[in-house]
mmCIF file of C-alpha atoms in Angstrom:
data_model
loop_
_atom_site.group_PDB
_atom_site.id
_atom_site.type_symbol
_atom_site.label_atom_id
_atom_site.label_comp_id
_atom_site.label_asym_id
_atom_site.label_seq_id
_atom_site.Cartn_x
_atom_site.Cartn_y
_atom_site.Cartn_z
ATOM 1 C CA MET A 1 0.000 0.000 0.000
ATOM 2 C CA SER A 2 1.320 3.389 -0.914
ATOM 3 C CA ASP A 3 1.147 6.456 1.247
ATOM 4 C CA TYR A 4 -1.832 8.750 0.887
ATOM 5 C CA THR A 5 -1.060 12.299 -0.209
ATOM 6 C CA HIS A 6 -4.496 13.894 -0.592
ATOM 7 C CA ILE A 7 -7.516 12.869 1.467
ATOM 8 C CA LEU A 8 -11.022 13.977 0.593
ATOM 9 C CA LEU A 9 -13.188 14.151 3.698
ATOM 10 C CA ALA A 10 -16.888 13.912 2.825
ATOM 11 C CA ILE A 11 -19.187 14.936 5.663
ATOM 12 C CA ASP A 12 -22.927 15.296 6.123
ATOM 13 C CA LEU A 13 -22.738 17.974 8.861
ATOM 14 C CA SER A 14 -24.575 15.706 11.290
ATOM 15 C CA THR A 15 -23.630 15.264 14.929
ATOM 16 C CA ASP A 16 -21.552 12.285 13.755
ATOM 17 C CA SER A 17 -19.266 14.430 11.593
ATOM 18 C CA PRO A 18 -16.627 15.014 14.314
ATOM 19 C CA GLN A 19 -15.968 11.236 14.493
ATOM 20 C CA VAL A 20 -15.329 11.131 10.745
ATOM 21 C CA CYS A 21 -13.232 14.306 10.851
ATOM 22 C CA GLN A 22 -11.039 12.906 13.608
ATOM 23 C CA LYS A 23 -10.328 9.751 11.621
ATOM 24 C CA ALA A 24 -9.406 11.754 8.512
ATOM 25 C CA ARG A 25 -7.242 14.103 10.548
ATOM 26 C CA SER A 26 -5.375 11.195 12.157
ATOM 27 C CA LEU A 27 -4.723 9.622 8.763
ATOM 28 C CA ALA A 28 -3.541 12.926 7.321
ATOM 29 C CA GLN A 29 -1.115 13.391 10.197
ATOM 30 C CA PHE A 30 0.161 9.825 9.869
ATOM 31 C CA TYR A 31 0.761 10.098 6.118
ATOM 32 C CA GLY A 32 1.603 13.798 5.973
ATOM 33 C CA ALA A 33 -1.319 14.188 3.595
ATOM 34 C CA LYS A 34 -3.356 17.211 2.626
ATOM 35 C CA ILE A 35 -7.077 17.195 3.501
ATOM 36 C CA SER A 36 -9.851 18.678 1.411
ATOM 37 C CA ILE A 37 -13.400 18.637 2.703
ATOM 38 C CA ILE A 38 -16.736 18.435 0.902
ATOM 39 C CA HIS A 39 -20.369 18.690 1.857
ATOM 40 C CA VAL A 40 -23.064 18.130 -0.747
ATOM 41 C CA VAL A 41 -26.511 19.638 -0.342
ATOM 42 C CA GLU A 42 -29.141 17.677 -2.199
ATOM 43 C CA PRO A 43 -31.536 19.820 -4.236
ATOM 44 C CA LEU A 44 -34.972 19.985 -2.650
ATOM 45 C CA SER A 45 -36.439 18.945 -5.988
ATOM 46 C CA PHE A 46 -34.684 15.550 -5.540
ATOM 47 C CA THR A 47 -36.386 15.125 -2.192
ATOM 48 C CA TYR A 48 -39.843 16.371 -3.041
ATOM 49 C CA GLY A 49 -39.926 15.523 -6.722
ATOM 50 C CA SER A 50 -40.903 17.709 -9.604
ATOM 51 C CA ASP A 51 -44.623 17.066 -9.210
ATOM 52 C CA ILE A 52 -45.027 19.786 -6.610
ATOM 53 C CA PRO A 53 -45.302 23.216 -8.262
ATOM 54 C CA LEU A 54 -43.392 25.152 -5.618
ATOM 55 C CA ASP A 55 -40.448 27.503 -5.850
ATOM 56 C CA PHE A 56 -37.770 26.118 -3.541
ATOM 57 C CA SER A 57 -35.062 28.621 -4.509
ATOM 58 C CA ASP A 58 -35.183 30.746 -1.327
ATOM 59 C CA ILE A 59 -35.292 27.699 0.930
ATOM 60 C CA GLN A 60 -32.482 26.058 -1.063
ATOM 61 C CA GLN A 61 -30.342 29.185 -0.735
ATOM 62 C CA ASP A 62 -30.951 29.293 3.030
ATOM 63 C CA LEU A 63 -29.867 25.647 3.274
ATOM 64 C CA MET A 64 -26.711 26.408 1.287
ATOM 65 C CA ASN A 65 -25.892 29.404 3.514
ATOM 66 C CA GLN A 66 -26.344 27.362 6.687
ATOM 67 C CA ALA A 67 -24.265 24.514 5.280
ATOM 68 C CA LYS A 68 -21.496 26.916 4.244
ATOM 69 C CA HIS A 69 -21.302 28.346 7.754
ATOM 70 C CA GLN A 70 -21.236 24.871 9.371
ATOM 71 C CA LEU A 71 -18.671 23.560 6.890
ATOM 72 C CA GLN A 72 -16.347 26.521 7.454
ATOM 73 C CA GLU A 73 -16.617 26.089 11.212
ATOM 74 C CA ILE A 74 -15.792 22.373 11.062
ATOM 75 C CA ALA A 75 -12.944 22.962 8.602
ATOM 76 C CA SER A 76 -11.482 25.697 10.785
ATOM 77 C CA ASN A 77 -11.611 23.425 13.844
ATOM 78 C CA ILE A 78 -9.485 20.788 12.106
ATOM 79 C CA GLY A 79 -7.133 23.184 10.311
ATOM 80 C CA ILE A 80 -8.493 23.066 6.765
ATOM 81 C CA ASP A 81 -8.244 26.351 4.857
ATOM 82 C CA ASP A 82 -11.103 27.893 2.860
ATOM 83 C CA GLU A 83 -9.449 26.963 -0.416
ATOM 84 C CA SER A 84 -9.756 23.272 0.478
ATOM 85 C CA CYS A 85 -13.457 23.520 1.470
ATOM 86 C CA HIS A 86 -16.025 22.534 -1.099
ATOM 87 C CA LEU A 87 -19.763 23.014 -0.839
ATOM 88 C CA THR A 88 -21.852 21.931 -3.764
ATOM 89 C CA LEU A 89 -25.403 21.159 -4.783
ATOM 90 C CA GLY A 90 -26.195 17.765 -6.305
ATOM 91 C CA ARG A 91 -26.207 14.048 -5.655
ATOM 92 C CA PRO A 92 -23.631 13.302 -2.951
ATOM 93 C CA GLU A 93 -22.064 10.234 -4.577
ATOM 94 C CA THR A 94 -21.646 11.963 -7.923
ATOM 95 C CA GLU A 95 -20.261 15.205 -6.530
ATOM 96 C CA ILE A 96 -17.843 13.397 -4.212
ATOM 97 C CA HIS A 97 -16.538 11.273 -7.105
ATOM 98 C CA ASN A 98 -16.192 14.352 -9.335
ATOM 99 C CA LEU A 99 -14.255 16.340 -6.749
ATOM 100 C CA ALA A 100 -12.031 13.393 -5.824
ATOM 101 C CA ALA A 101 -11.032 13.076 -9.484
ATOM 102 C CA ALA A 102 -10.572 16.837 -9.941
ATOM 103 C CA ILE A 103 -8.241 17.215 -6.959
ATOM 104 C CA ASN A 104 -6.481 13.864 -7.450
ATOM 105 C CA ALA A 105 -7.531 12.552 -4.060
ATOM 106 C CA ASP A 106 -6.149 9.109 -3.320
ATOM 107 C CA LEU A 107 -8.440 8.439 -0.348
ATOM 108 C CA ILE A 108 -12.035 9.399 0.372
ATOM 109 C CA VAL A 109 -13.130 9.288 4.026
ATOM 110 C CA VAL A 110 -16.874 9.124 4.597
ATOM 111 C CA GLY A 111 -19.097 8.237 7.543
ATOM 112 C CA SER A 112 -21.184 5.080 7.571
ATOM 113 C CA HIS A 113 -24.146 4.480 9.829
ATOM 114 C CA GLY A 114 -24.130 0.722 9.257
ATOM 115 C CA ARG A 115 -27.728 0.615 8.132
ATOM 116 C CA HIS A 116 -29.403 -2.657 7.318
ATOM 117 C CA GLY A 117 -32.470 -3.807 5.427
ATOM 118 C CA LEU A 118 -34.652 -1.166 3.820
ATOM 119 C CA ALA A 119 -32.516 1.733 5.014
ATOM 120 C CA LEU A 120 -29.576 0.272 3.091
ATOM 121 C CA ILE A 121 -31.637 -0.543 -0.004
ATOM 122 C CA PHE A 122 -33.051 2.966 -0.239
ATOM 123 C CA GLY A 123 -29.683 4.554 -0.190
ATOM 124 C CA SER A 124 -26.464 5.003 1.622
ATOM 125 C CA THR A 125 -24.073 7.720 0.589
ATOM 126 C CA ALA A 126 -21.119 5.672 1.849
ATOM 127 C CA ASN A 127 -22.207 2.730 -0.282
ATOM 128 C CA GLY A 128 -22.665 4.959 -3.316
ATOM 129 C CA VAL A 129 -19.243 6.513 -2.853
ATOM 130 C CA LEU A 130 -17.622 3.114 -2.465
ATOM 131 C CA HIS A 131 -19.128 1.740 -5.674
ATOM 132 C CA GLY A 132 -17.737 4.116 -8.211
ATOM 133 C CA ALA A 133 -14.760 5.804 -6.634
ATOM 134 C CA GLY A 134 -11.528 5.955 -8.569
ATOM 135 C CA CYS A 135 -9.495 5.745 -5.370
ATOM 136 C CA ASP A 136 -9.563 4.075 -1.955
ATOM 137 C CA VAL A 137 -12.560 4.734 0.275
ATOM 138 C CA LEU A 138 -12.620 4.506 4.050
ATOM 139 C CA ALA A 139 -16.098 4.201 5.531
ATOM 140 C CA VAL A 140 -15.854 5.241 9.174
ATOM 141 C CA ARG A 141 -18.449 3.479 11.307
ATOM 142 C CA VAL A 142 -20.225 6.098 13.373
ATOM 143 C CA GLU A 143 -22.444 5.516 16.363
ATOM 144 C CA GLU A 144 -26.100 6.351 15.878
ATOM 145 C CA SER A 145 -27.121 9.186 18.163
ATOM 146 C CA GLU A 146 -30.510 8.721 19.770
#
């Protein structure tokens, strides 16, 4: 196994994100690697479908602004500069793959909730990232908060 030089940390801004950040930070320190961080906001139209004739643009912009603030705060806490922070709108798996390729990341670190059954069938970002990444992927098992 070769050393990692550029780690892409993909977070969902949940209360579990610090666990994932800590793992990525430890790996970066061990390998002397750079860390970039990404959060992907899914368009509300993906969630609610296109059948509802509503204008989500103001709500979507508010979500992006909140996410930007949270992402910058998390990045600052673990020593990642603004230039290495990426906030985008789209499907998480696709956007994470695209950024990993664009920045030549050789490891993607993402949280995994260890879902089973229907929750796994209906979608897991970690699973989607794993099946299509052009580099190694580390799925960090996070504890479900209740």
